[in-house]
Amino acid sequence: MCGGGTGGHIFPMLSIADEIKKQNNKSEILFVGSKDRMEMKIVPKYNYPIKGLWISGIKRSSFLLNVIFIGVPFILKNISLPFKILHSLIKSLFILIQYRPDIVVGFGGYSSGPFLLVASLLGYKTAIQEQNSFPGYTNRILSKKVNVIFVAFENLEKYFKNNQVFNLGNPIRSSIQLNNKSGYNHFGLERNKKTILVVGGSLGAKSINESILTNLSLIRESSFQLIWQTGSTYYNVIQSKKLESTNIKILPFIDRMDLAYSVADVIISRAGAIAISELCVVGKPLILVPSPNVVDDHQTKNAQDVLTKNACLVVNDYKAKDILLKEVINLLNDNNKLMLISSNLKELAKPNASKNIVNELYNLL
């Protein structure tokens, strides 16, 4: 398994690894990530070994600076990149010679590039799992060299010509048990009130937090209740304002997301591919606020793909502060729309993605 850099790459890797172990507990699995990236800490917690490559992405300067200084900032920021690539290619070679894997699967991220490239050149069976509705740069480059590609959105075949492409969905947590009774007790909420769940990622989402903070009076004056995951970056500032009440629960991070999902009537989320895949399985009405701070603007593309199926509402990041909470309350007051979005979202769910992907990997051997 190679890839990482973000949870969107790491957790699909772990899901596939767990499914492989489930089907054959004698299987040996090695992860390859980037040194100093989050996978080096997360993967060992799941009892899998991991090797780190000295690799990073291209650091882009602004267009204006490149024009003024004729590309000097760009060159200075990336002066070590050729050495990192060479070092990673050589280390990938040694890892492959040492472990001689039956198959190598790349999930995107910096480490995925050199390792998959060397593996394919050496003739190993290789595969890519692309999480997003628009493929990442590394996966686009490597797509012609691998044996099979797994995708989670429709119409990605046009980016991966001359390949076997399987739309099997994104690997997510093996089971999501929704228990309303336990959920209401866990968060101290009332069963007869509709609940808004806000999740902006583990670090938090500035625009979503600002929207909730600015318009919190709309919640206080309503019959609704709120579970608000602020993210670790924003929690202390928000908590210092002492905004919690019987119908407003503020947390830096929700460790029992299954219980939060179970009580939610509407969920506000960023539009990461793995988050969307999980939320399709959950099937609760969804409002997506795509982050503008991602490569290739893939969250907007992810959100638009779901929107075309009438399976969510989408609020642009720059509009969130002014209209997000109003959209939520309007949706909560429209039971027909709530049921329509929920029904359409469930149609997109692929809860057996991990199992189906692993079955295809075995077929490749």
mmCIF file of C-alpha atoms in Angstrom:
data_model
loop_
_atom_site.group_PDB
_atom_site.id
_atom_site.type_symbol
_atom_site.label_atom_id
_atom_site.label_comp_id
_atom_site.label_asym_id
_atom_site.label_seq_id
_atom_site.Cartn_x
_atom_site.Cartn_y
_atom_site.Cartn_z
ATOM 1 C CA MET A 1 0.000 0.000 0.000
ATOM 2 C CA CYS A 2 1.526 3.352 -0.936
ATOM 3 C CA GLY A 3 0.219 6.871 -0.497
ATOM 4 C CA GLY A 4 -0.804 9.283 2.217
ATOM 5 C CA GLY A 5 -0.444 12.910 3.168
ATOM 6 C CA THR A 6 -4.092 13.338 4.144
ATOM 7 C CA GLY A 7 -6.730 11.235 5.836
ATOM 8 C CA GLY A 8 -8.490 10.994 2.476
ATOM 9 C CA HIS A 9 -5.627 8.820 1.228
ATOM 10 C CA ILE A 10 -4.663 7.091 4.480
ATOM 11 C CA PHE A 11 -7.996 5.727 5.688
ATOM 12 C CA PRO A 12 -8.915 4.050 2.372
ATOM 13 C CA MET A 13 -5.533 2.297 2.543
ATOM 14 C CA LEU A 14 -6.306 1.088 6.047
ATOM 15 C CA SER A 15 -9.786 -0.059 5.032
ATOM 16 C CA ILE A 16 -8.381 -2.139 2.181
ATOM 17 C CA ALA A 17 -5.644 -3.553 4.415
ATOM 18 C CA ASP A 18 -8.221 -4.572 7.022
ATOM 19 C CA GLU A 19 -10.358 -6.265 4.370
ATOM 20 C CA ILE A 20 -7.351 -8.187 3.024
ATOM 21 C CA LYS A 21 -6.598 -9.397 6.543
ATOM 22 C CA LYS A 22 -10.245 -10.304 7.013
ATOM 23 C CA GLN A 23 -10.212 -12.467 3.897
ATOM 24 C CA ASN A 24 -6.784 -13.951 4.591
ATOM 25 C CA ASN A 25 -5.235 -13.293 7.982
ATOM 26 C CA LYS A 26 -1.911 -14.719 6.810
ATOM 27 C CA SER A 27 -1.477 -11.889 4.307
ATOM 28 C CA GLU A 28 1.509 -9.614 4.881
ATOM 29 C CA ILE A 29 0.928 -5.918 4.258
ATOM 30 C CA LEU A 30 3.495 -3.123 4.070
ATOM 31 C CA PHE A 31 2.646 0.572 3.867
ATOM 32 C CA VAL A 32 4.892 3.108 2.142
ATOM 33 C CA GLY A 33 4.373 6.780 2.950
ATOM 34 C CA SER A 34 6.192 10.099 3.049
ATOM 35 C CA LYS A 35 8.538 10.891 5.903
ATOM 36 C CA ASP A 36 7.214 13.531 8.302
ATOM 37 C CA ARG A 37 3.645 13.128 7.030
ATOM 38 C CA MET A 38 0.677 12.004 9.107
ATOM 39 C CA GLU A 39 0.641 8.422 7.803
ATOM 40 C CA MET A 40 3.911 7.731 9.631
ATOM 41 C CA LYS A 41 2.050 8.200 12.935
ATOM 42 C CA ILE A 42 -1.395 6.891 12.030
ATOM 43 C CA VAL A 43 -0.562 3.598 10.303
ATOM 44 C CA PRO A 44 1.459 2.057 13.191
ATOM 45 C CA LYS A 45 -1.531 2.656 15.493
ATOM 46 C CA TYR A 46 -3.392 0.104 13.365
ATOM 47 C CA ASN A 47 -0.542 -2.413 13.790
ATOM 48 C CA TYR A 48 0.781 -2.216 10.246
ATOM 49 C CA PRO A 49 4.459 -1.621 9.348
ATOM 50 C CA ILE A 50 5.330 1.434 7.266
ATOM 51 C CA LYS A 51 8.392 2.692 5.396
ATOM 52 C CA GLY A 52 8.923 6.385 4.708
ATOM 53 C CA LEU A 53 10.209 8.002 1.519
ATOM 54 C CA TRP A 54 11.954 11.393 1.470
ATOM 55 C CA ILE A 55 9.504 13.023 -0.931
ATOM 56 C CA SER A 56 7.271 16.089 -1.128
ATOM 57 C CA GLY A 57 5.190 17.919 -3.698
ATOM 58 C CA ILE A 58 5.975 20.948 -5.817
ATOM 59 C CA LYS A 59 5.731 24.148 -3.785
ATOM 60 C CA ARG A 60 4.090 26.731 -6.021
ATOM 61 C CA SER A 61 4.713 30.469 -5.637
ATOM 62 C CA SER A 62 2.112 33.000 -6.673
ATOM 63 C CA PHE A 63 1.925 33.920 -10.332
ATOM 64 C CA LEU A 64 2.833 37.570 -9.580
ATOM 65 C CA LEU A 65 6.011 36.645 -7.716
ATOM 66 C CA ASN A 66 7.070 34.310 -10.486
ATOM 67 C CA VAL A 67 6.627 37.101 -13.032
ATOM 68 C CA ILE A 68 8.517 39.706 -10.989
ATOM 69 C CA PHE A 69 11.407 37.475 -9.984
ATOM 70 C CA ILE A 70 11.439 35.308 -13.117
ATOM 71 C CA GLY A 71 10.591 32.167 -11.203
ATOM 72 C CA VAL A 72 13.219 32.590 -8.462
ATOM 73 C CA PRO A 73 10.815 31.853 -5.544
ATOM 74 C CA PHE A 74 9.594 28.751 -7.339
ATOM 75 C CA ILE A 75 13.156 27.519 -7.899
ATOM 76 C CA LEU A 76 14.296 28.230 -4.345
ATOM 77 C CA LYS A 77 11.313 26.457 -2.787
ATOM 78 C CA ASN A 78 11.822 23.389 -4.961
ATOM 79 C CA ILE A 79 15.613 23.211 -5.188
ATOM 80 C CA SER A 80 15.727 19.947 -3.236
ATOM 81 C CA LEU A 81 12.888 18.261 -5.141
ATOM 82 C CA PRO A 82 15.011 16.506 -7.834
ATOM 83 C CA PHE A 83 17.204 15.010 -5.097
ATOM 84 C CA LYS A 84 14.123 13.870 -3.162
ATOM 85 C CA ILE A 85 12.675 12.206 -6.247
ATOM 86 C CA LEU A 86 15.936 10.393 -7.019
ATOM 87 C CA HIS A 87 16.345 9.316 -3.389
ATOM 88 C CA SER A 88 12.742 8.049 -3.275
ATOM 89 C CA LEU A 89 13.106 6.107 -6.520
ATOM 90 C CA ILE A 90 16.230 4.375 -5.222
ATOM 91 C CA LYS A 91 14.672 3.602 -1.837
ATOM 92 C CA SER A 92 11.537 2.311 -3.559
ATOM 93 C CA LEU A 93 13.730 -0.044 -5.572
ATOM 94 C CA PHE A 94 15.394 -1.429 -2.442
ATOM 95 C CA ILE A 95 12.052 -1.855 -0.639
ATOM 96 C CA LEU A 96 10.595 -3.754 -3.586
ATOM 97 C CA ILE A 97 13.651 -5.997 -3.891
ATOM 98 C CA GLN A 98 13.547 -6.728 -0.158
ATOM 99 C CA TYR A 99 9.815 -7.465 0.160
ATOM 100 C CA ARG A 100 8.897 -8.698 -3.352
ATOM 101 C CA PRO A 101 5.156 -7.944 -3.071
ATOM 102 C CA ASP A 102 2.508 -9.790 -5.048
ATOM 103 C CA ILE A 103 0.759 -6.511 -5.795
ATOM 104 C CA VAL A 104 1.275 -2.786 -5.170
ATOM 105 C CA VAL A 105 -1.720 -0.487 -4.707
ATOM 106 C CA GLY A 106 -1.387 3.306 -4.822
ATOM 107 C CA PHE A 107 -3.894 5.618 -3.177
ATOM 108 C CA GLY A 108 -2.543 9.028 -4.183
ATOM 109 C CA GLY A 109 -0.192 11.344 -2.368
ATOM 110 C CA TYR A 110 3.493 12.057 -2.864
ATOM 111 C CA SER A 111 4.867 8.634 -1.911
ATOM 112 C CA SER A 112 2.499 6.891 -4.294
ATOM 113 C CA GLY A 113 4.282 8.330 -7.339
ATOM 114 C CA PRO A 114 7.849 7.012 -7.096
ATOM 115 C CA PHE A 115 6.863 3.711 -5.498
ATOM 116 C CA LEU A 116 4.191 2.823 -8.070
ATOM 117 C CA LEU A 117 6.457 3.932 -10.908
ATOM 118 C CA VAL A 118 9.322 1.675 -9.840
ATOM 119 C CA ALA A 119 6.946 -1.216 -9.129
ATOM 120 C CA SER A 120 5.406 -0.992 -12.593
ATOM 121 C CA LEU A 121 8.811 -0.755 -14.293
ATOM 122 C CA LEU A 122 9.930 -3.882 -12.443
ATOM 123 C CA GLY A 123 6.860 -5.743 -13.669
ATOM 124 C CA TYR A 124 4.927 -6.016 -10.418
ATOM 125 C CA LYS A 125 1.138 -6.111 -10.528
ATOM 126 C CA THR A 126 -0.060 -2.583 -9.776
ATOM 127 C CA ALA A 127 -3.339 -0.802 -9.102
ATOM 128 C CA ILE A 128 -4.608 2.690 -8.282
ATOM 129 C CA GLN A 129 -7.524 3.626 -6.044
ATOM 130 C CA GLU A 130 -8.740 7.116 -6.976
ATOM 131 C CA GLN A 131 -11.024 8.641 -4.354
ATOM 132 C CA ASN A 132 -12.162 11.856 -6.052
ATOM 133 C CA SER A 133 -14.443 12.778 -8.939
ATOM 134 C CA PHE A 134 -11.416 14.372 -10.635
ATOM 135 C CA PRO A 135 -8.200 12.319 -10.510
ATOM 136 C CA GLY A 136 -5.157 13.672 -8.732
ATOM 137 C CA TYR A 137 -1.988 14.606 -10.606
ATOM 138 C CA THR A 138 0.010 11.577 -9.445
ATOM 139 C CA ASN A 139 -2.721 9.146 -10.440
ATOM 140 C CA ARG A 140 -3.190 10.786 -13.842
ATOM 141 C CA ILE A 141 0.514 10.435 -14.595
ATOM 142 C CA LEU A 142 0.722 6.813 -13.450
ATOM 143 C CA SER A 143 -2.571 5.626 -14.913
ATOM 144 C CA LYS A 144 -1.008 4.307 -18.134
ATOM 145 C CA LYS A 145 1.500 2.194 -16.233
ATOM 146 C CA VAL A 146 -0.765 0.281 -13.844
ATOM 147 C CA ASN A 147 -2.849 -2.838 -14.441
ATOM 148 C CA VAL A 148 -6.149 -1.702 -12.967
ATOM 149 C CA ILE A 149 -7.790 1.445 -11.589
ATOM 150 C CA PHE A 150 -10.559 1.651 -8.994
ATOM 151 C CA VAL A 151 -12.745 4.768 -8.931
ATOM 152 C CA ALA A 152 -15.672 5.990 -6.841
ATOM 153 C CA PHE A 153 -17.443 8.388 -9.211
ATOM 154 C CA GLU A 154 -18.987 8.006 -12.649
ATOM 155 C CA ASN A 155 -17.396 9.055 -15.948
ATOM 156 C CA LEU A 156 -13.761 8.853 -14.846
ATOM 157 C CA GLU A 157 -12.904 6.462 -17.667
ATOM 158 C CA LYS A 158 -12.077 9.452 -19.885
ATOM 159 C CA TYR A 159 -9.085 10.247 -17.651
ATOM 160 C CA PHE A 160 -7.847 6.657 -17.607
ATOM 161 C CA LYS A 161 -7.823 5.455 -21.198
ATOM 162 C CA ASN A 162 -6.431 2.028 -22.106
ATOM 163 C CA ASN A 163 -7.002 0.749 -18.568
ATOM 164 C CA GLN A 164 -9.337 -1.569 -16.734
ATOM 165 C CA VAL A 165 -11.461 0.832 -14.680
ATOM 166 C CA PHE A 166 -13.849 -0.404 -11.983
ATOM 167 C CA ASN A 167 -16.309 1.937 -10.290
ATOM 168 C CA LEU A 168 -16.608 0.176 -6.942
ATOM 169 C CA GLY A 169 -16.816 3.140 -4.567
ATOM 170 C CA ASN A 170 -14.493 4.381 -1.856
ATOM 171 C CA PRO A 171 -13.348 2.130 0.993
ATOM 172 C CA ILE A 172 -14.851 3.370 4.261
ATOM 173 C CA ARG A 173 -15.090 2.097 7.811
ATOM 174 C CA SER A 174 -16.249 -1.511 7.841
ATOM 175 C CA SER A 175 -19.478 -0.790 9.706
ATOM 176 C CA ILE A 176 -21.472 2.264 10.669
ATOM 177 C CA GLN A 177 -23.918 1.311 13.382
ATOM 178 C CA LEU A 178 -26.547 4.014 13.834
ATOM 179 C CA ASN A 179 -28.116 3.900 17.298
ATOM 180 C CA ASN A 180 -30.434 6.838 17.979
ATOM 181 C CA LYS A 181 -31.080 6.022 21.618
ATOM 182 C CA SER A 182 -27.396 5.805 22.498
ATOM 183 C CA GLY A 183 -26.703 8.909 20.404
ATOM 184 C CA TYR A 184 -29.185 11.143 22.198
ATOM 185 C CA ASN A 185 -27.910 9.958 25.577
ATOM 186 C CA HIS A 186 -24.274 10.381 24.561
ATOM 187 C CA PHE A 187 -24.696 14.017 23.529
ATOM 188 C CA GLY A 188 -27.364 14.939 26.067
ATOM 189 C CA LEU A 189 -29.943 15.862 23.429
ATOM 190 C CA GLU A 190 -33.735 15.646 23.242
ATOM 191 C CA ARG A 191 -35.323 12.992 21.044
ATOM 192 C CA ASN A 192 -38.227 15.150 19.902
ATOM 193 C CA LYS A 193 -36.075 17.922 18.391
ATOM 194 C CA LYS A 194 -34.432 17.948 14.975
ATOM 195 C CA THR A 195 -30.632 17.967 15.150
ATOM 196 C CA ILE A 196 -28.016 19.711 13.004
ATOM 197 C CA LEU A 197 -24.583 18.061 12.838
ATOM 198 C CA VAL A 198 -21.625 20.212 11.762
ATOM 199 C CA VAL A 199 -18.374 18.468 10.793
ATOM 200 C CA GLY A 200 -15.616 20.491 9.183
ATOM 201 C CA GLY A 201 -12.782 18.010 9.569
ATOM 202 C CA SER A 202 -10.405 17.332 12.452
ATOM 203 C CA LEU A 203 -8.718 20.743 12.103
ATOM 204 C CA GLY A 204 -11.934 22.616 11.373
ATOM 205 C CA ALA A 205 -13.346 24.748 8.580
ATOM 206 C CA LYS A 206 -13.124 28.508 8.995
ATOM 207 C CA SER A 207 -16.080 29.487 6.813
ATOM 208 C CA ILE A 208 -18.395 26.909 8.383
ATOM 209 C CA ASN A 209 -17.404 27.934 11.905
ATOM 210 C CA GLU A 210 -17.859 31.620 11.078
ATOM 211 C CA SER A 211 -21.314 30.930 9.691
ATOM 212 C CA ILE A 212 -22.420 29.074 12.820
ATOM 213 C CA LEU A 213 -20.835 31.660 15.113
ATOM 214 C CA THR A 214 -22.401 34.631 13.320
ATOM 215 C CA ASN A 215 -25.875 33.125 13.060
ATOM 216 C CA LEU A 216 -26.081 31.106 16.264
ATOM 217 C CA SER A 217 -29.107 33.123 17.356
ATOM 218 C CA LEU A 218 -31.093 31.338 14.626
ATOM 219 C CA ILE A 219 -30.496 28.077 16.498
ATOM 220 C CA ARG A 220 -31.179 29.534 19.928
ATOM 221 C CA GLU A 221 -34.501 30.961 18.751
ATOM 222 C CA SER A 222 -35.565 27.761 16.985
ATOM 223 C CA SER A 223 -36.764 24.349 18.102
ATOM 224 C CA PHE A 224 -33.624 22.746 16.660
ATOM 225 C CA GLN A 225 -30.469 21.494 18.375
ATOM 226 C CA LEU A 226 -26.849 21.518 17.256
ATOM 227 C CA ILE A 227 -23.795 19.265 17.513
ATOM 228 C CA TRP A 228 -20.871 21.418 16.404
ATOM 229 C CA GLN A 229 -17.447 19.933 15.734
ATOM 230 C CA THR A 230 -15.283 23.038 15.527
ATOM 231 C CA GLY A 231 -11.983 21.306 14.833
ATOM 232 C CA SER A 232 -8.917 21.601 17.041
ATOM 233 C CA THR A 233 -7.733 24.828 15.384
ATOM 234 C CA TYR A 234 -10.807 26.837 16.363
ATOM 235 C CA TYR A 235 -12.102 25.128 19.495
ATOM 236 C CA ASN A 236 -10.393 27.193 22.203
ATOM 237 C CA VAL A 237 -11.484 30.523 20.716
ATOM 238 C CA ILE A 238 -15.074 29.372 20.214
ATOM 239 C CA GLN A 239 -15.284 27.646 23.591
ATOM 240 C CA SER A 240 -14.055 30.806 25.346
ATOM 241 C CA LYS A 241 -17.212 32.580 24.174
ATOM 242 C CA LYS A 242 -19.284 30.233 26.391
ATOM 243 C CA LEU A 243 -21.924 29.544 23.764
ATOM 244 C CA GLU A 244 -23.025 26.079 24.879
ATOM 245 C CA SER A 245 -26.573 25.529 26.082
ATOM 246 C CA THR A 246 -29.003 22.641 26.386
ATOM 247 C CA ASN A 247 -29.544 22.577 22.617
ATOM 248 C CA ILE A 248 -26.010 23.539 21.496
ATOM 249 C CA LYS A 249 -23.140 21.060 21.990
ATOM 250 C CA ILE A 250 -19.649 22.251 21.019
ATOM 251 C CA LEU A 251 -16.765 19.789 20.619
ATOM 252 C CA PRO A 252 -13.243 20.015 19.148
ATOM 253 C CA PHE A 253 -13.554 16.520 17.715
ATOM 254 C CA ILE A 254 -16.263 13.846 17.718
ATOM 255 C CA ASP A 255 -14.757 10.471 18.544
ATOM 256 C CA ARG A 256 -18.101 8.637 18.248
ATOM 257 C CA MET A 257 -19.115 9.868 14.827
ATOM 258 C CA ASP A 258 -21.475 6.912 14.435
ATOM 259 C CA LEU A 259 -23.564 8.234 17.333
ATOM 260 C CA ALA A 260 -23.483 11.766 15.913
ATOM 261 C CA TYR A 261 -24.684 10.474 12.547
ATOM 262 C CA SER A 262 -27.483 8.532 14.219
ATOM 263 C CA VAL A 263 -29.141 11.603 15.769
ATOM 264 C CA ALA A 264 -28.544 14.024 12.875
ATOM 265 C CA ASP A 265 -31.441 15.232 10.757
ATOM 266 C CA VAL A 266 -29.160 17.390 8.588
ATOM 267 C CA ILE A 267 -25.375 17.162 8.235
ATOM 268 C CA ILE A 268 -23.085 20.038 7.206
ATOM 269 C CA SER A 269 -19.738 18.857 5.868
ATOM 270 C CA ARG A 270 -16.796 19.641 3.640
ATOM 271 C CA ALA A 271 -16.805 17.720 0.359
ATOM 272 C CA GLY A 272 -13.868 15.367 0.703
ATOM 273 C CA ALA A 273 -14.358 12.164 -1.260
ATOM 274 C CA ILE A 274 -14.155 9.823 1.727
ATOM 275 C CA ALA A 275 -16.514 11.983 3.780
ATOM 276 C CA ILE A 276 -19.056 11.917 0.947
ATOM 277 C CA SER A 277 -18.740 8.149 0.514
ATOM 278 C CA GLU A 278 -19.375 7.595 4.209
ATOM 279 C CA LEU A 279 -22.268 10.061 4.260
ATOM 280 C CA CYS A 280 -23.919 8.249 1.347
ATOM 281 C CA VAL A 281 -23.997 5.117 3.499
ATOM 282 C CA VAL A 282 -25.351 7.130 6.440
ATOM 283 C CA GLY A 283 -28.055 8.538 4.160
ATOM 284 C CA LYS A 284 -28.871 11.655 6.187
ATOM 285 C CA PRO A 285 -29.781 14.913 4.336
ATOM 286 C CA LEU A 286 -26.572 16.684 3.483
ATOM 287 C CA ILE A 287 -25.301 20.213 2.841
ATOM 288 C CA LEU A 288 -21.792 20.360 1.403
ATOM 289 C CA VAL A 289 -19.448 23.342 1.680
ATOM 290 C CA PRO A 290 -16.479 22.527 -0.595
ATOM 291 C CA SER A 291 -13.097 23.726 0.605
ATOM 292 C CA PRO A 292 -11.421 26.089 -1.888
ATOM 293 C CA ASN A 293 -7.997 25.240 -0.438
ATOM 294 C CA VAL A 294 -7.381 21.912 -2.152
ATOM 295 C CA VAL A 295 -5.423 20.907 -5.242
ATOM 296 C CA ASP A 296 -7.418 20.959 -8.510
ATOM 297 C CA ASP A 297 -10.480 22.242 -6.597
ATOM 298 C CA HIS A 298 -11.561 18.601 -6.363
ATOM 299 C CA GLN A 299 -13.987 19.191 -3.481
ATOM 300 C CA THR A 300 -16.129 21.429 -5.684
ATOM 301 C CA LYS A 301 -16.123 18.725 -8.354
ATOM 302 C CA ASN A 302 -17.057 16.095 -5.759
ATOM 303 C CA ALA A 303 -19.937 18.223 -4.468
ATOM 304 C CA GLN A 304 -21.247 19.005 -7.945
ATOM 305 C CA ASP A 305 -21.282 15.313 -8.788
ATOM 306 C CA VAL A 306 -23.552 14.602 -5.798
ATOM 307 C CA LEU A 307 -25.655 17.704 -6.495
ATOM 308 C CA THR A 308 -26.460 16.529 -10.026
ATOM 309 C CA LYS A 309 -28.082 13.457 -8.442
ATOM 310 C CA ASN A 310 -30.275 15.715 -6.230
ATOM 311 C CA ALA A 311 -28.583 14.072 -3.256
ATOM 312 C CA CYS A 312 -27.364 17.176 -1.415
ATOM 313 C CA LEU A 313 -27.386 20.956 -1.292
ATOM 314 C CA VAL A 314 -24.185 22.890 -1.976
ATOM 315 C CA VAL A 315 -23.162 26.226 -0.450
ATOM 316 C CA ASN A 316 -20.076 27.963 -1.824
ATOM 317 C CA ASP A 317 -17.385 28.632 0.752
ATOM 318 C CA TYR A 318 -17.415 32.405 0.229
ATOM 319 C CA LYS A 319 -21.193 32.513 0.750
ATOM 320 C CA ALA A 320 -21.262 30.250 3.792
ATOM 321 C CA LYS A 321 -21.004 32.976 6.427
ATOM 322 C CA ASP A 322 -24.128 34.709 5.115
ATOM 323 C CA ILE A 323 -26.424 31.916 3.947
ATOM 324 C CA LEU A 324 -25.349 28.503 5.273
ATOM 325 C CA LEU A 325 -27.394 28.354 8.463
ATOM 326 C CA LYS A 326 -30.424 29.868 6.733
ATOM 327 C CA GLU A 327 -30.237 27.105 4.115
ATOM 328 C CA VAL A 328 -30.047 24.515 6.887
ATOM 329 C CA ILE A 329 -33.130 25.837 8.671
ATOM 330 C CA ASN A 330 -35.089 26.089 5.409
ATOM 331 C CA LEU A 331 -34.210 22.468 4.678
ATOM 332 C CA LEU A 332 -35.208 21.298 8.157
ATOM 333 C CA ASN A 333 -38.614 22.903 7.650
ATOM 334 C CA ASP A 334 -39.173 21.068 4.353
ATOM 335 C CA ASN A 335 -39.884 17.414 5.149
ATOM 336 C CA ASN A 336 -40.441 16.466 1.507
ATOM 337 C CA LYS A 337 -37.029 17.778 0.512
ATOM 338 C CA LEU A 338 -35.407 16.066 3.494
ATOM 339 C CA MET A 339 -36.837 12.719 2.390
ATOM 340 C CA LEU A 340 -35.894 13.279 -1.270
ATOM 341 C CA ILE A 341 -32.251 14.110 -0.508
ATOM 342 C CA SER A 342 -31.950 11.217 1.919
ATOM 343 C CA SER A 343 -33.416 8.751 -0.575
ATOM 344 C CA ASN A 344 -31.187 9.939 -3.431
ATOM 345 C CA LEU A 345 -28.101 9.910 -1.225
ATOM 346 C CA LYS A 346 -28.696 6.298 -0.201
ATOM 347 C CA GLU A 347 -28.905 5.363 -3.888
ATOM 348 C CA LEU A 348 -25.267 6.444 -4.248
ATOM 349 C CA ALA A 349 -24.036 4.347 -1.311
ATOM 350 C CA LYS A 350 -21.515 1.554 -1.902
ATOM 351 C CA PRO A 351 -21.048 0.009 1.541
ATOM 352 C CA ASN A 352 -19.190 -3.045 0.186
ATOM 353 C CA ALA A 353 -16.482 -1.089 -1.646
ATOM 354 C CA SER A 354 -13.574 -2.519 0.366
ATOM 355 C CA LYS A 355 -14.716 -6.110 -0.133
ATOM 356 C CA ASN A 356 -15.303 -5.641 -3.866
ATOM 357 C CA ILE A 357 -11.954 -3.924 -4.420
ATOM 358 C CA VAL A 358 -10.069 -6.671 -2.586
ATOM 359 C CA ASN A 359 -11.877 -9.320 -4.647
ATOM 360 C CA GLU A 360 -10.686 -7.619 -7.839
ATOM 361 C CA LEU A 361 -7.144 -7.395 -6.459
ATOM 362 C CA TYR A 362 -7.160 -11.155 -5.924
ATOM 363 C CA ASN A 363 -8.427 -11.609 -9.489
ATOM 364 C CA LEU A 364 -5.398 -9.666 -10.685
ATOM 365 C CA LEU A 365 -2.929 -12.070 -9.072
#
